[in-house]
Short mmCIF file of C-alpha atoms in Angstrom, two decimals:
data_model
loop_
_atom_site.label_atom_id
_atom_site.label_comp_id
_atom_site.label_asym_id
_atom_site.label_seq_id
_atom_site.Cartn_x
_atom_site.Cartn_y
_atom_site.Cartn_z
CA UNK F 1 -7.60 -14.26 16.17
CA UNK F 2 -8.38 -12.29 19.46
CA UNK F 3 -8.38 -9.17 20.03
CA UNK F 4 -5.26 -10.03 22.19
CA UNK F 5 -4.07 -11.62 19.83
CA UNK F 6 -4.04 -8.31 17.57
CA UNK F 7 -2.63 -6.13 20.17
CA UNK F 8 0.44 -8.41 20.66
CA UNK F 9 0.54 -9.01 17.34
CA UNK F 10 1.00 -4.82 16.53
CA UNK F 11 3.46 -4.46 19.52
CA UNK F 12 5.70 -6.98 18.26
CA UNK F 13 5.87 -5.54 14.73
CA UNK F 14 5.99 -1.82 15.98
CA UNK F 15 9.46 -3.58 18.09
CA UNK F 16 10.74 -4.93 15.31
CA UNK F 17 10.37 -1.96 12.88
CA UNK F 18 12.12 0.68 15.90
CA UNK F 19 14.67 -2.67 15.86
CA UNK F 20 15.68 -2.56 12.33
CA UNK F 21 15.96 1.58 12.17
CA UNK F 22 17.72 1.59 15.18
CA UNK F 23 20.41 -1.13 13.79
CA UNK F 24 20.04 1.02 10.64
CA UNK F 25 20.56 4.57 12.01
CA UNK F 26 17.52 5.66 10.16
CA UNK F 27 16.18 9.01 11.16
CA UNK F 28 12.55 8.15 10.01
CA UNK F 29 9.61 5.43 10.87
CA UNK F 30 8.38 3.35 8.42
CA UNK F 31 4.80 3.70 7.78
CA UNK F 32 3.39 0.45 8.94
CA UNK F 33 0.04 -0.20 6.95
CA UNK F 34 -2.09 -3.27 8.36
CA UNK F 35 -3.68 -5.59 6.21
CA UNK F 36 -6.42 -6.10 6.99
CA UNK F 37 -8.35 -7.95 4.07
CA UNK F 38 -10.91 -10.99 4.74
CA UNK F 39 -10.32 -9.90 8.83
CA UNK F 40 -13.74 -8.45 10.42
CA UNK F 41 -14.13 -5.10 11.69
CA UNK F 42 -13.44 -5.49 15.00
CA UNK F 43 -10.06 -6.65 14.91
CA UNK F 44 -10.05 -3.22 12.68
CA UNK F 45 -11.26 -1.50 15.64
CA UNK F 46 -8.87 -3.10 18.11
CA UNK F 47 -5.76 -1.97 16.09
CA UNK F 48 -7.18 1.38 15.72
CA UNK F 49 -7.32 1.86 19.40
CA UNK F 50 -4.45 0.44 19.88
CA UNK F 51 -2.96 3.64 18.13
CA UNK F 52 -2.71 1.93 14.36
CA UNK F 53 -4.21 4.59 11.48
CA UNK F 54 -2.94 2.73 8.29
CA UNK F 55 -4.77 -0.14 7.40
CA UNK F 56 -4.67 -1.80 4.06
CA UNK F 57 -7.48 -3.83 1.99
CA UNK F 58 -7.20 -5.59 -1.62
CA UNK F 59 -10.75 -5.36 -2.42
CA UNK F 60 -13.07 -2.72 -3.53
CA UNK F 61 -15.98 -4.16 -2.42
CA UNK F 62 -14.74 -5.37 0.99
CA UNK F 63 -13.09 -1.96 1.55
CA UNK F 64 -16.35 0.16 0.57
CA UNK F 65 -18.34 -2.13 3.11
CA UNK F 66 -16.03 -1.33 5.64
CA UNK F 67 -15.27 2.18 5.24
CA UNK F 68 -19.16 2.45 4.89
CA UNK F 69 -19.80 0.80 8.12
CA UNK F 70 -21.63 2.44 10.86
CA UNK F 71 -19.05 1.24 14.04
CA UNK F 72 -15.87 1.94 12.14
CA UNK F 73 -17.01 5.87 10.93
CA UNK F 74 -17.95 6.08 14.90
CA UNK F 75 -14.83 4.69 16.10
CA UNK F 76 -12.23 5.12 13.72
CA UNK F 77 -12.61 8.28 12.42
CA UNK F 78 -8.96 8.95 11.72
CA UNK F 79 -8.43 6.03 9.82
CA UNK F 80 -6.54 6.11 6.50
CA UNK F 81 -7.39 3.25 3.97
CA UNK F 82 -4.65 2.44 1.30
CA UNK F 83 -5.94 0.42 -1.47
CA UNK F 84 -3.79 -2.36 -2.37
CA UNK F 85 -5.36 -4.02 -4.63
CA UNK F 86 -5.86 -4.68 -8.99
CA UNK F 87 -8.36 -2.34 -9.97
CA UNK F 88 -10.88 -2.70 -12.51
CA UNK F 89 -12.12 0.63 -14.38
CA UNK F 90 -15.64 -0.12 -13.97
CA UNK F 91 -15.01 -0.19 -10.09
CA UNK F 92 -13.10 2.69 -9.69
CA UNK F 93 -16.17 4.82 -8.71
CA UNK F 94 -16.90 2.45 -5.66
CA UNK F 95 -13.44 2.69 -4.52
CA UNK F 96 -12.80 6.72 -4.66
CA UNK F 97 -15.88 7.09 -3.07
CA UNK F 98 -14.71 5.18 0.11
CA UNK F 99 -14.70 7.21 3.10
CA UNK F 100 -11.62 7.49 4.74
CA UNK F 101 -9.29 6.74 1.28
CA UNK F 102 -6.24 8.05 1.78
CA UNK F 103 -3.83 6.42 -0.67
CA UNK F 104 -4.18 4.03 -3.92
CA UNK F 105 -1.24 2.04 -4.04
CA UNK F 106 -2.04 0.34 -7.26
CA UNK F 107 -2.03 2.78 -10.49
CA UNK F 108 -0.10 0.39 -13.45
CA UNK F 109 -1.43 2.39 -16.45
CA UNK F 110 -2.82 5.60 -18.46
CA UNK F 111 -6.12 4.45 -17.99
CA UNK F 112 -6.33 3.68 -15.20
CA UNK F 113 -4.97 6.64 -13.74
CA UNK F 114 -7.31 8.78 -16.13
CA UNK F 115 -10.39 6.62 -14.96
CA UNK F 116 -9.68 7.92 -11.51
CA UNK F 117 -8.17 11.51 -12.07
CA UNK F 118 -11.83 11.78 -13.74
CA UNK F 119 -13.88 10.08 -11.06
CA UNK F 120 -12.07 12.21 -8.16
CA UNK F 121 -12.94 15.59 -10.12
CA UNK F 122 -16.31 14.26 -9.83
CA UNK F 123 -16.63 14.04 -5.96
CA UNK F 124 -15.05 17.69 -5.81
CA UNK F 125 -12.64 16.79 -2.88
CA UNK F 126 -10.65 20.05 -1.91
CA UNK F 127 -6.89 17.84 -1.76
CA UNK F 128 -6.30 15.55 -4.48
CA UNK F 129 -6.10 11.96 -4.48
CA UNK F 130 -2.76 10.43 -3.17
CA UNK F 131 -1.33 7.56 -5.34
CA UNK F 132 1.35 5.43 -6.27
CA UNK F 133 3.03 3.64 -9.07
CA UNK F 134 3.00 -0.09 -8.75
CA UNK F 135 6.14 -1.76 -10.45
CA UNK F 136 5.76 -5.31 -11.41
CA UNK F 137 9.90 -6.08 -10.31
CA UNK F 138 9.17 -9.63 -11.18
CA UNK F 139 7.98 -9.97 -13.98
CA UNK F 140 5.40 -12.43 -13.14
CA UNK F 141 2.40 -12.80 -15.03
CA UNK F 142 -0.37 -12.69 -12.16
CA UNK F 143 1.22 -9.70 -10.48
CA UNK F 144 0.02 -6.26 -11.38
CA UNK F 145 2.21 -3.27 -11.88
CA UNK F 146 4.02 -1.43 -14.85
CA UNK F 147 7.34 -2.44 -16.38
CA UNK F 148 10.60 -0.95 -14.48
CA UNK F 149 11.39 0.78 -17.65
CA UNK F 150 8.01 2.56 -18.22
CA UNK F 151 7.56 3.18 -14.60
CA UNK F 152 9.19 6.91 -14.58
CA UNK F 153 6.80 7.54 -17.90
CA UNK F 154 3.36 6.61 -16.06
CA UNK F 155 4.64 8.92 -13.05
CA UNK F 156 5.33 11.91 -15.47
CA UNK F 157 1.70 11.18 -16.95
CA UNK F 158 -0.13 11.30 -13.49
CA UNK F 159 2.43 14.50 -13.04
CA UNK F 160 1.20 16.35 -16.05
CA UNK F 161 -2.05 15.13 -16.89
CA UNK F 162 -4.34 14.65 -14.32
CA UNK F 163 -4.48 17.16 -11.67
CA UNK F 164 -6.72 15.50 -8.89
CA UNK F 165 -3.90 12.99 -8.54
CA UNK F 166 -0.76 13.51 -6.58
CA UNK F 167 2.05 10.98 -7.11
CA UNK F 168 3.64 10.60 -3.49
CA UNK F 169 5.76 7.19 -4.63
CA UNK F 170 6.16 3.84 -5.93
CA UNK F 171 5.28 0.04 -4.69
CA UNK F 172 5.55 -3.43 -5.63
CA UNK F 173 4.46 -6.45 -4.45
CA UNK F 174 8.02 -8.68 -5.54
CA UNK F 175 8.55 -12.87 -5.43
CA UNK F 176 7.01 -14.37 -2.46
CA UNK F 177 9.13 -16.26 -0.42
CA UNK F 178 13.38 -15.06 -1.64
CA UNK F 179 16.04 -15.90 0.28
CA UNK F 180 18.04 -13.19 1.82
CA UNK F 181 20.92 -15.47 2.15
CA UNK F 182 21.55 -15.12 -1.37
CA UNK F 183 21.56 -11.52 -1.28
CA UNK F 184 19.40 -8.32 -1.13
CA UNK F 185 16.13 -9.28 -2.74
CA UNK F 186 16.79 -8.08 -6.66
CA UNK F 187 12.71 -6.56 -6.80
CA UNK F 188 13.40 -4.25 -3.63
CA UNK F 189 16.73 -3.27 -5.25
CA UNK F 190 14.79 -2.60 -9.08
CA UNK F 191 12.10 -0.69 -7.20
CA UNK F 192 15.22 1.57 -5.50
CA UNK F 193 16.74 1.82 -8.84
CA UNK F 194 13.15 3.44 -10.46
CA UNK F 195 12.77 5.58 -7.55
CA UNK F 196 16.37 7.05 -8.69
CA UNK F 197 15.32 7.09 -12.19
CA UNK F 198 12.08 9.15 -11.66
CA UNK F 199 14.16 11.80 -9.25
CA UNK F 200 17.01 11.96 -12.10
CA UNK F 201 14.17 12.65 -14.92
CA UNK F 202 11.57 14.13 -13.62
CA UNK F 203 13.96 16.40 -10.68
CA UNK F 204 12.52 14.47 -7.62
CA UNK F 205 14.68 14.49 -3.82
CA UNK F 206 14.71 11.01 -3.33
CA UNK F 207 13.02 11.90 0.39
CA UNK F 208 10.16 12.84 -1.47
CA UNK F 209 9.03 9.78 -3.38
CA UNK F 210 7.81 7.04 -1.04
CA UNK F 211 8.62 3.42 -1.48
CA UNK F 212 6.26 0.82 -0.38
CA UNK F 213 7.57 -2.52 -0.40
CA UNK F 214 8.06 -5.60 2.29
CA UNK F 215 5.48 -7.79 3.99
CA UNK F 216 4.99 -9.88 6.55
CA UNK F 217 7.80 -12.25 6.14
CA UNK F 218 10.36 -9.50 4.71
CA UNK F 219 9.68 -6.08 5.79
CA UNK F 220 12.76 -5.93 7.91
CA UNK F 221 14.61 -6.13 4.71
CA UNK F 222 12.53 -3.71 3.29
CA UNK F 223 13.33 -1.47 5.15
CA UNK F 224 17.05 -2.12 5.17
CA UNK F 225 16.81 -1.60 1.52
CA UNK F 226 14.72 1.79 1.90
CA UNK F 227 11.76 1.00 2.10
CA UNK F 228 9.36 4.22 3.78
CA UNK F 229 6.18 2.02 4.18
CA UNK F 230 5.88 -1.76 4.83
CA UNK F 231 2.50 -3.73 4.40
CA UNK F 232 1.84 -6.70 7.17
CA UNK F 233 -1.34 -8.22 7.41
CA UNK F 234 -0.58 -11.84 8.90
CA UNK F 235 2.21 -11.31 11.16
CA UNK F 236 -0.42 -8.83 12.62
CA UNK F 237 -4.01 -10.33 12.51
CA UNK F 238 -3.37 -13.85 11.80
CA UNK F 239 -3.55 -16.41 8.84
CA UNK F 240 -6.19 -15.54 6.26
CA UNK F 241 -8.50 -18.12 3.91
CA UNK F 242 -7.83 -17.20 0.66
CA UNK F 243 -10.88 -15.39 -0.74
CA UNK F 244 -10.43 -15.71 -4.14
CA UNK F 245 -7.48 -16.82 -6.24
CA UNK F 246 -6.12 -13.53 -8.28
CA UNK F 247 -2.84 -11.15 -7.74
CA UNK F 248 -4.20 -9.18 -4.88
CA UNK F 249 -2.10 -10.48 -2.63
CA UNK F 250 -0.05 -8.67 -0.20
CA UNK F 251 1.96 -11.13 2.05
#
């Protein structure tokens, strides 16, 4: 894709997010995080001077090569990566050690949030280390995230036991490919419906637990439904070969 191709791509989703809040009355933006897994870094750098801070990569070792690299510290130096990816413990090092992390979207377990409560402490970072619940709304097999019903007990676990995480919301990935027409997608609405939960149990405002949920082909919905940050990644840089086959994906 050019780099044309990217700017045009950006525009048209930055219109169609101010579209939907508009027709929505929302008083807030969505956060739009870009994709941008398997895409080199200078489409990266295009979007970033196009004004775009949020950009979002699956893999640990394809996000620590980019956050590493020498063009993107120069020229990017604002940038905020959100990991959206599985995460294996032994490769949780690599990733909080990114430069430039600003959010892990993808904490399903105990372990996994001790694993990187304990590697954070280690890097002695003043602010602690955003992250969110994932929620497998699905229930599909190859799909990461907690169960629905355990989702408000992993956020009271990152709450009280480990400090150099902050818990700013929840995500989920959701069934690829629903059909509006036969009603708001049931994930989005499951994912709404923990959000509620957590605020009930654990005293939350519901404006302070972020929901991240909608991609490329339904993040207009998304948003409709409450969504505060939507993940695109083709709709903005163009079809992708699949790397790898595994449940990284994100549109």
């Amino acid at each position: 894709m050019s780099e044309f191709d990217v700017v045009k791509g950006l525009a048209n989703i930055y219109s169609r997010i101010n579209a939907v809040c508009r027709k929505n009355g929302l008083d807030f933006t969505p956060r739009l995080v870009a994709v941008s897994k398997t895409k080199p870094k200078e489409l990266i750098i295009s979007a970033y001077e196009q004004g775009q801070r949020n950009f979002g990569e699956n893999y640990i070792q394809e996000l620590s090569e980019k956050s590493n690299d020498t063009e993107i510290l120069e020229k990017c130096k604002e940038i905020k990566w959100h990991f959206i990816g599985n995460i294996q413990r032994n490769k949780v090092i690599k990733l909080v050690s990114s430069p430039g992390l600003y959010l892990v979207e993808t904490v399903d377990n105990e372990k996994l949030a001790t694993a990187l409560d304990t590697a954070w402490q280690k890097l002695q970072k003043e602010e602690p280390l955003r992250v969110m619940v994932q929620v497998n709304t699905s229930d599909e097999e190859e799909k990461g995230g907690c169960e629905p019903e355990k989702s408000c007990d992993l956020v009271e676990f990152i709450i009280k036991s480990c400090p150099s995480l902050k818990f700013v919301g929840l995500m989920t990935i959701g069934i690829f490919g629903y059909d509006i027409s036969n009603g708001p997608n049931p994930d989005f609405l499951t994912l709404r419906r923990c959000r509620d939960n957590v605020c009930s149990k654990l005293n939350f405002n519901t404006k302070d637990i972020e929901i991240s949920m909608g991609m490329s082909d339904d993040f207009e919905h998304a948003i409709e439904l409450g969504s505060t940050s939507v993940r695109v990644g083709t709709a903005i840089f163009g079809h992708r070969e699949q790397k790898k086959k595994n449940s990284e994906s994100d549109n």
